[in-house]
Each structure stands twice: as C-alpha cells, then as structure tokens.
Tab-separated table of C-alpha atoms in Angstrom:
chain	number	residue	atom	x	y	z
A	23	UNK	CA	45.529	142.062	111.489
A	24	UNK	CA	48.825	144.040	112.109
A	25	UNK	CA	52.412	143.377	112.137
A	26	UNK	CA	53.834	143.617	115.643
A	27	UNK	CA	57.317	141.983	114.680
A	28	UNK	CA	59.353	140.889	112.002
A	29	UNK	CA	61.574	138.134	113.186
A	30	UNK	CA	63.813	136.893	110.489
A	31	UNK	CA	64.315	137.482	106.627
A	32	UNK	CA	65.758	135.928	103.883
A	33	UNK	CA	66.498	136.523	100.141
A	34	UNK	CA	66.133	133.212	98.446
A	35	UNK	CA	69.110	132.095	95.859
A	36	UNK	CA	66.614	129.623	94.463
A	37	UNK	CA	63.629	131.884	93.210
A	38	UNK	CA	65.318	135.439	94.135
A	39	UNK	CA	61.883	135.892	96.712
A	40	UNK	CA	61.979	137.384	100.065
A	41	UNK	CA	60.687	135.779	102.769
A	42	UNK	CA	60.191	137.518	106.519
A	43	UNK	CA	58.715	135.891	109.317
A	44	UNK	CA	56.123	137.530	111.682
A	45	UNK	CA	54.485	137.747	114.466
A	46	UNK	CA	50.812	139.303	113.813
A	47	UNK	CA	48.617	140.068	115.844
A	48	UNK	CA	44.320	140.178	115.842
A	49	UNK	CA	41.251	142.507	116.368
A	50	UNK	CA	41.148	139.963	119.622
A	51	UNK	CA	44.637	140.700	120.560
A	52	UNK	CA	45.902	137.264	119.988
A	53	UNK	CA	49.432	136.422	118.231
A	54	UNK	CA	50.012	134.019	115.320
A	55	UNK	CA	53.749	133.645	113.507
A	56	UNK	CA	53.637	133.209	110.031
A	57	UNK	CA	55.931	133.663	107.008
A	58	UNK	CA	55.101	136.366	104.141
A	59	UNK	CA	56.882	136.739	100.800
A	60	UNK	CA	57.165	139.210	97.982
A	61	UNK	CA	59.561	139.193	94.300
A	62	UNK	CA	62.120	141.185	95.142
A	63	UNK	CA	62.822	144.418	93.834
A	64	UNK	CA	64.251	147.807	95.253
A	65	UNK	CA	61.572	150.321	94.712
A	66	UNK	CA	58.308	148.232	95.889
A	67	UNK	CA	57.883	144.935	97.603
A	68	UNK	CA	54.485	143.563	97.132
A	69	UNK	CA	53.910	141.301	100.108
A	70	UNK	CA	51.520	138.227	100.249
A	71	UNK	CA	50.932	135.442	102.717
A	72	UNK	CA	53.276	132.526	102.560
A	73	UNK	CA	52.618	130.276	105.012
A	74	UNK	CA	49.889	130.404	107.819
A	75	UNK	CA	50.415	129.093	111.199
A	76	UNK	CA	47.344	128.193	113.147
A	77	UNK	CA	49.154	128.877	116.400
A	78	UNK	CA	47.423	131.589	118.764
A	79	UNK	CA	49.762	132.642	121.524
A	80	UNK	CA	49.049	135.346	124.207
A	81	UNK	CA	52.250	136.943	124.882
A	82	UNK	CA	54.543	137.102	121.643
A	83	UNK	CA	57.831	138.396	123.205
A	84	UNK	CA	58.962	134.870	124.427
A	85	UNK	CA	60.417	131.704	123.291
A	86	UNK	CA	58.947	132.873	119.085
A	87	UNK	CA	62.466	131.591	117.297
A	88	UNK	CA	61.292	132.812	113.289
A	89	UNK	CA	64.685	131.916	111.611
A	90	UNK	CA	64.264	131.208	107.908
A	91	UNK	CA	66.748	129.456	105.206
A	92	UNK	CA	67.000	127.816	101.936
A	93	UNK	CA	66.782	124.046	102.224
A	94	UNK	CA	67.247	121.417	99.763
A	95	UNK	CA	64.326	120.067	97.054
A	96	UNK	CA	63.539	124.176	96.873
A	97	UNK	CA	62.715	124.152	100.007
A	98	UNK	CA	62.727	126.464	103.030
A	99	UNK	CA	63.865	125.411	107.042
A	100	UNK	CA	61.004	127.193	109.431
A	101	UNK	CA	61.986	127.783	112.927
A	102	UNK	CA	59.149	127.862	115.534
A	103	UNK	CA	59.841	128.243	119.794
A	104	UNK	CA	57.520	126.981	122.311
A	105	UNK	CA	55.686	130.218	122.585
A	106	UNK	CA	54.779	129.613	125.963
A	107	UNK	CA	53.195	126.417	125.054
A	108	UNK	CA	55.074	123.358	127.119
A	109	UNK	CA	52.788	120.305	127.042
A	110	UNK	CA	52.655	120.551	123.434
A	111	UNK	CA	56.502	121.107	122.542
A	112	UNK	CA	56.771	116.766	122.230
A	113	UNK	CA	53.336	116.463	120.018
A	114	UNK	CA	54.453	116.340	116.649
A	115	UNK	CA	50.743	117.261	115.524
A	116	UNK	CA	51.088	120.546	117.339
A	117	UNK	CA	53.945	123.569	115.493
A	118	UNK	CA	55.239	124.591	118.827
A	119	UNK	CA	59.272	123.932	119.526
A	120	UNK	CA	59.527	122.216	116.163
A	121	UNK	CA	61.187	123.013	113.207
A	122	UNK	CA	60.074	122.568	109.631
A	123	UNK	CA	60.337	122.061	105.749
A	124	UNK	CA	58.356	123.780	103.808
A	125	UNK	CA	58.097	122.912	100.023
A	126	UNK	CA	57.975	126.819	98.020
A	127	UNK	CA	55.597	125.637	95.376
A	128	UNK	CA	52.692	123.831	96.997
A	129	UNK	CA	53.512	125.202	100.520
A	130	UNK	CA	53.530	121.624	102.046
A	131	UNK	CA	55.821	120.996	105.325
A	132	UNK	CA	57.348	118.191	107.009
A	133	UNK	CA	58.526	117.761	110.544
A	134	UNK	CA	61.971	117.711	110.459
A	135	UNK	CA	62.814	118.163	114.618
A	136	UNK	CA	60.800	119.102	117.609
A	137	UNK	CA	61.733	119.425	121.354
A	138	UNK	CA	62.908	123.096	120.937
A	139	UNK	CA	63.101	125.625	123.343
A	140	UNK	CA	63.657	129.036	121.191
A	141	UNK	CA	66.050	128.450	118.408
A	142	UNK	CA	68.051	131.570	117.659
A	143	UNK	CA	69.616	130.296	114.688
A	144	UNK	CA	70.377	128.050	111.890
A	145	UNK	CA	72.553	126.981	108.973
A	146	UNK	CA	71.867	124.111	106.678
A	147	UNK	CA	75.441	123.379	105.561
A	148	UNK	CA	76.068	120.859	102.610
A	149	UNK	CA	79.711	118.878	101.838
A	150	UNK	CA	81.269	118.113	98.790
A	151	UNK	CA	80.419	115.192	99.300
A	152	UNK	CA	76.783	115.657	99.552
A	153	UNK	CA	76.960	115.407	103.241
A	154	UNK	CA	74.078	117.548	104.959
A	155	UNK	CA	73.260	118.869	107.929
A	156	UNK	CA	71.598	121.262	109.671
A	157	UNK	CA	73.557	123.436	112.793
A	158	UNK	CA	70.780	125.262	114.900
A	159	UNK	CA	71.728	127.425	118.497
A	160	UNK	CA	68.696	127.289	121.108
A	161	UNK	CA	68.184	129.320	124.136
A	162	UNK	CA	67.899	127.719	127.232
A	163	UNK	CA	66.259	128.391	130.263
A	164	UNK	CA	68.556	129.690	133.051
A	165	UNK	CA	71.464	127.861	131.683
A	166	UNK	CA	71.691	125.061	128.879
A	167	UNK	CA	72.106	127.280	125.767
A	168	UNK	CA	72.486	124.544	123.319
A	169	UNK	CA	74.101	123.832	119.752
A	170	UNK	CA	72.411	120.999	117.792
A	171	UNK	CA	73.066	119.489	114.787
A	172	UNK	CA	70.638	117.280	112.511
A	173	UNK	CA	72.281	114.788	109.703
A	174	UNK	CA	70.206	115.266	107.046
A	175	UNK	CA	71.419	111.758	105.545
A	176	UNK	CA	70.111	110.009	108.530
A	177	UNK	CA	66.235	110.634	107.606
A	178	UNK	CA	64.903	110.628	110.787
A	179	UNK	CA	63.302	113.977	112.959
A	180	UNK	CA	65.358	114.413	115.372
A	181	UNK	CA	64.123	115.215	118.796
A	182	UNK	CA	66.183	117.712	121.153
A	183	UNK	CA	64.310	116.992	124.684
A	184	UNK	CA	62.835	119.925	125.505
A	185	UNK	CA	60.895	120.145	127.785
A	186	UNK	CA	62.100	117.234	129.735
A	187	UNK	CA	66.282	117.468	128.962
A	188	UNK	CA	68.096	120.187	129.414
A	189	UNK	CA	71.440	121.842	131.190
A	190	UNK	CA	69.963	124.779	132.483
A	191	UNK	CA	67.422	125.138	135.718
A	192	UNK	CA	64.060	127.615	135.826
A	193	UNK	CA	64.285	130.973	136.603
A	194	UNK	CA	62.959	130.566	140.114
A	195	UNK	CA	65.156	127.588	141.132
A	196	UNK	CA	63.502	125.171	140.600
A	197	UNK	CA	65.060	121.992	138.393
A	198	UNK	CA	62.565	119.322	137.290
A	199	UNK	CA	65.338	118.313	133.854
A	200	UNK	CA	66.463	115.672	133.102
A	201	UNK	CA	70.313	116.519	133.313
A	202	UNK	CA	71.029	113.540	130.564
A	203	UNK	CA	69.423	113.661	126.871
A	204	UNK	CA	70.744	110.340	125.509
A	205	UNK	CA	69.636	108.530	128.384
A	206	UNK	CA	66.019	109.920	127.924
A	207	UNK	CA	66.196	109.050	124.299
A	208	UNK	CA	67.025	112.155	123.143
A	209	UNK	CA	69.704	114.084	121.042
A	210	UNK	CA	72.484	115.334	123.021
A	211	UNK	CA	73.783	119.124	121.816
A	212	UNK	CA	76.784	119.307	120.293
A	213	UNK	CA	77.921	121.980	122.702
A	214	UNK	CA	76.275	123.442	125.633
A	215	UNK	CA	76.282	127.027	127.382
A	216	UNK	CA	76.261	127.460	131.540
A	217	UNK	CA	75.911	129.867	132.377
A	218	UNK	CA	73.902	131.201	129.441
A	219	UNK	CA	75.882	133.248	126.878
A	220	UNK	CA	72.317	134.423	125.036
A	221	UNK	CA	73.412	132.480	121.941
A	222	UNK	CA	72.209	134.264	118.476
A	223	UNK	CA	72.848	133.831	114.991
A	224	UNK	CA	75.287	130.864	113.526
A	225	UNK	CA	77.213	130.271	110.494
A	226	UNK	CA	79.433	127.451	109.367
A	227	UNK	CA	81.697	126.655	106.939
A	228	UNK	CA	85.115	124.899	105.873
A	229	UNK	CA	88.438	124.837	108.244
A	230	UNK	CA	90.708	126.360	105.968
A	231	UNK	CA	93.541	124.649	108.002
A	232	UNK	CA	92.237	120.852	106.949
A	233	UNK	CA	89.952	119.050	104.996
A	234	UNK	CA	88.604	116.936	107.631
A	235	UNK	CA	87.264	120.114	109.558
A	236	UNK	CA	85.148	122.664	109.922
A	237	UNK	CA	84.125	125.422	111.481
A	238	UNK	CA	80.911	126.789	113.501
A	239	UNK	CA	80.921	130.465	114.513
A	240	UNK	CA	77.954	130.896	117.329
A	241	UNK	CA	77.161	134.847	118.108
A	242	UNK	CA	76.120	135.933	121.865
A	243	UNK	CA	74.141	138.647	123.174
A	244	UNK	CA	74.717	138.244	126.683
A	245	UNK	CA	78.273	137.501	126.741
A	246	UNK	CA	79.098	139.809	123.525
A	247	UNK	CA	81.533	137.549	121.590
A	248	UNK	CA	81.608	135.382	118.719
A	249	UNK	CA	82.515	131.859	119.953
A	250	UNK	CA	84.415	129.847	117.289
A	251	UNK	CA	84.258	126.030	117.246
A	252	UNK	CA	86.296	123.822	114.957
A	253	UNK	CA	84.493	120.336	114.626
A	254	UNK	CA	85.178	117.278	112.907
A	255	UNK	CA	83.295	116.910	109.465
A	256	UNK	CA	79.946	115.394	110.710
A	257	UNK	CA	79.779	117.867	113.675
A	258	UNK	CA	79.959	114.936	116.326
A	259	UNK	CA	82.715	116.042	118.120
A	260	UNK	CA	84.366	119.460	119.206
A	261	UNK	CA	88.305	119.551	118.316
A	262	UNK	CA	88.730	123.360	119.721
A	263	UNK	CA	87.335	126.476	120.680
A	264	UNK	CA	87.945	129.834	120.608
A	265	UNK	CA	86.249	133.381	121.681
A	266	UNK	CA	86.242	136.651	119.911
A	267	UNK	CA	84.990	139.236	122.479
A	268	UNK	CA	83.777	142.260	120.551
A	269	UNK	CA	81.831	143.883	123.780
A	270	UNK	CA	78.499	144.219	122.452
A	271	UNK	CA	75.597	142.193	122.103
A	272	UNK	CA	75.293	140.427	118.406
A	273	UNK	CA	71.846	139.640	117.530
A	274	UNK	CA	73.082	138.753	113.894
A	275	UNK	CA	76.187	137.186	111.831
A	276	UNK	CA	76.643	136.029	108.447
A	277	UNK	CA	80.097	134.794	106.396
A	278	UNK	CA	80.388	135.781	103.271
A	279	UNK	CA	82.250	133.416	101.333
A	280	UNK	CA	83.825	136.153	98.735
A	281	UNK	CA	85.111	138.018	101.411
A	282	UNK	CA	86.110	135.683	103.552
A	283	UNK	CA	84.328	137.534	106.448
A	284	UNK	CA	81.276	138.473	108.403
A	285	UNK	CA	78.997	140.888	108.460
A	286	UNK	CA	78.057	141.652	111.847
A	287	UNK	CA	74.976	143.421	113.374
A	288	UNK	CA	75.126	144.437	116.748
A	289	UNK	CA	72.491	145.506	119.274
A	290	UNK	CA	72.174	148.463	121.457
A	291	UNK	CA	70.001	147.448	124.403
C-alpha cells in the first residue's frame, strides 16, 4: 500500500500527536482515505495507522475533502467528500459526504453531518459562553460553493442536502437540484458562492469591533481572495462582507491569535 496524497494535517493541542490524512492506494489500484498519526518530534516521526476507512474509490483526485481538527471530549472532526459515490452521500451507514467524530483513545466515531459535497474546510469554534459550533466551506458543483455551520448545542446531525439541494448546476448543463434546502428538509448554508469562487480553507474568530459578533474569513482558489464575513454570534445571519484580493490562489489560511494574523499558503497552479 502506498501513499499517493496527503490531504490535511494537524498538530493536536490535546496530546501534542500529528495527525495527516491520506489517500492510499492498493496492489489492485484501488483508493481508500484514512488518517495516520505519529508523537511528534523534529528529527523522526514514527507513523502508525489511526483510523481505517473501508471506502474503496477508483479515481482519488475528486470530491476526497481530508480536513482534520481538534474537537471537544478529546476528540478529532474527520472530513470525508463523496468520492464519486452519489447514491450513498444520504446513507448514514455509508462514510461518503459525511463528516465525523472520532474519539483519540478508543478510535470510536459518530456521525455528526452528512449530505456533503467536498468540504474544503473547517473550524470548530467555541464561545465564552460555551457556545459551539462548527463552520465548514464545501465545493459545489458548477456553482453553489457553500458555507455551513453546525450548533453543536443543538445535538442533532445535521444534514446539508447534497445530492438533492444545491445552488450550483452540473458541469454539462444539466440541473436536476433542488434550488431550496429548507423546503427539502435540509440545512440551508449560511452563505453561498455563484459563480464558484473555489472556496478553501476557513478560520473564525471574535469581531474585535463588538461582542455580539464575529468573524469568518473563507480563502478562494479560483477567485484568489480572502472573503471576510462578520456574522452575528450563532452564525445565523450575515451582518457584512468584505473581500481581500491577494491575486493568487489560497489553498490554505490559519489566524493566529498571538499575532493577530494569518498565515497564508498560496498555490502556484
């Protein structure tokens, strides 16, 4: 078994472990995504399975999503696209377009949403007041780029409609969405993209500028900016919005509190 990508890392603040997501690939050519993890430590990293998927996907370079972060209850938040399943993205017995909870001691998970397309990124983002929530970006289909949010307080999985809701069309035209989510019994995004911006990486964190605020910063590939979105403080409903364009595609962002800034990492393709 190889390693044909590495989708997503993460240092852990609660055990000091890294964790990368894969894609790996068989004697039989098939493609699995999975999570390894090794102590960390500068000179050698030792790593070990984590956590086995038993998806097998033909073609890995679609729709794989792979983000990784700390949860609460030591726990880490799994992201997993449709890879190129679409019947199965609604079965809650089957890992495709879901994302999940996965307990770092006895390696356990819980559904905590499906209907996914390809989520690009996540944040699980926690008040002072013990409010939680969890802020993912999704790529649409030709169109529909979505932000959702999940209120951790509710406990409920949320569903995000896809394959049957979404803004965008297919590829070749065609346009058999459901243009409504609520209506359909499903969540509605917080904000939607269309045209498609190629939504990446998010981070969130407090409005300096009031209390009842905050703040969502979405990166783009295709339209090479940093869209800014000031929300109220259960991400229900946009106040404003703003775009840094920086004129190159941004596959990754981070804020760093201390520094009140972001590290950036741009692409070159």
């Amino acid at each position: 078994m190889t390693i044909e990508l590495a989708e997503s890392c993460l240092l852990s603040g609660d055990d000091g472990k890294l964790y990368l997501s894969v894609i790996l690939k068989d004697v039989n050519e098939n493609y699995s995504i999975s999570i390894m993890s090794s102590e960390f430590n500068f000179n050698k990293l030792n790593f070990e399975f984590f956590f086995k998927t038993d998806l097998v996907i033909k073609n890995f370079s679609i729709g794989t999503g792979g983000r990784i972060v700390d949860f609460k209850d030591n726990k880490l938040l799994f992201t997993i696209g449709h890879m190129g399943f679409l019947d199965e993205i609604q079965n809650i017995e089957h890992l495709a377009g879901k994302t999940i909870s996965i307990d770092k001691k006895d390696k356990s998970y819980e559904l905590v949403s499906l209907g996914h397309r390809n989520h690009q990124g996540l944040f699980y983002y926690q008040d002072n007041m013990n409010n939680q929530f969890i802020i993912n970006s999704e790529h649409g289909p030709k169109g529909g780029d979505e932000i959702n949010v999940n209120n951790v307080n509710n406990n409920r999985i949320y569903n995000f409609g896809w394959p049957i809701a979404s803004y965008g069309i297919n590829y070749d035209g065609s346009n058999p969405f459901k243009p409504s989510h609520k209506e359909y019994g499903f969540e509605e995004p917080l904000v939607n993209f269309t045209p498609s911006i190629g939504i990446s990486e998010i981070s969130v964190r407090d409005s300096r500028d009031s209390a009842d605020l905050n703040l969502i910063y979405a990166s783009s590939l295709r339209a090479k900016s940093i869209y800014i979105f000031e929300t109220n403080k259960k991400f229900t409903k946009v106040i404003s919005k703003d775009r840094l364009i920086l004129d190159h595609r941004i596959r990754d962002l981070k804020y760093i509190e201390s520094l009140d800034g972001f590290i950036v990492i741009f692409e070159n393709i």
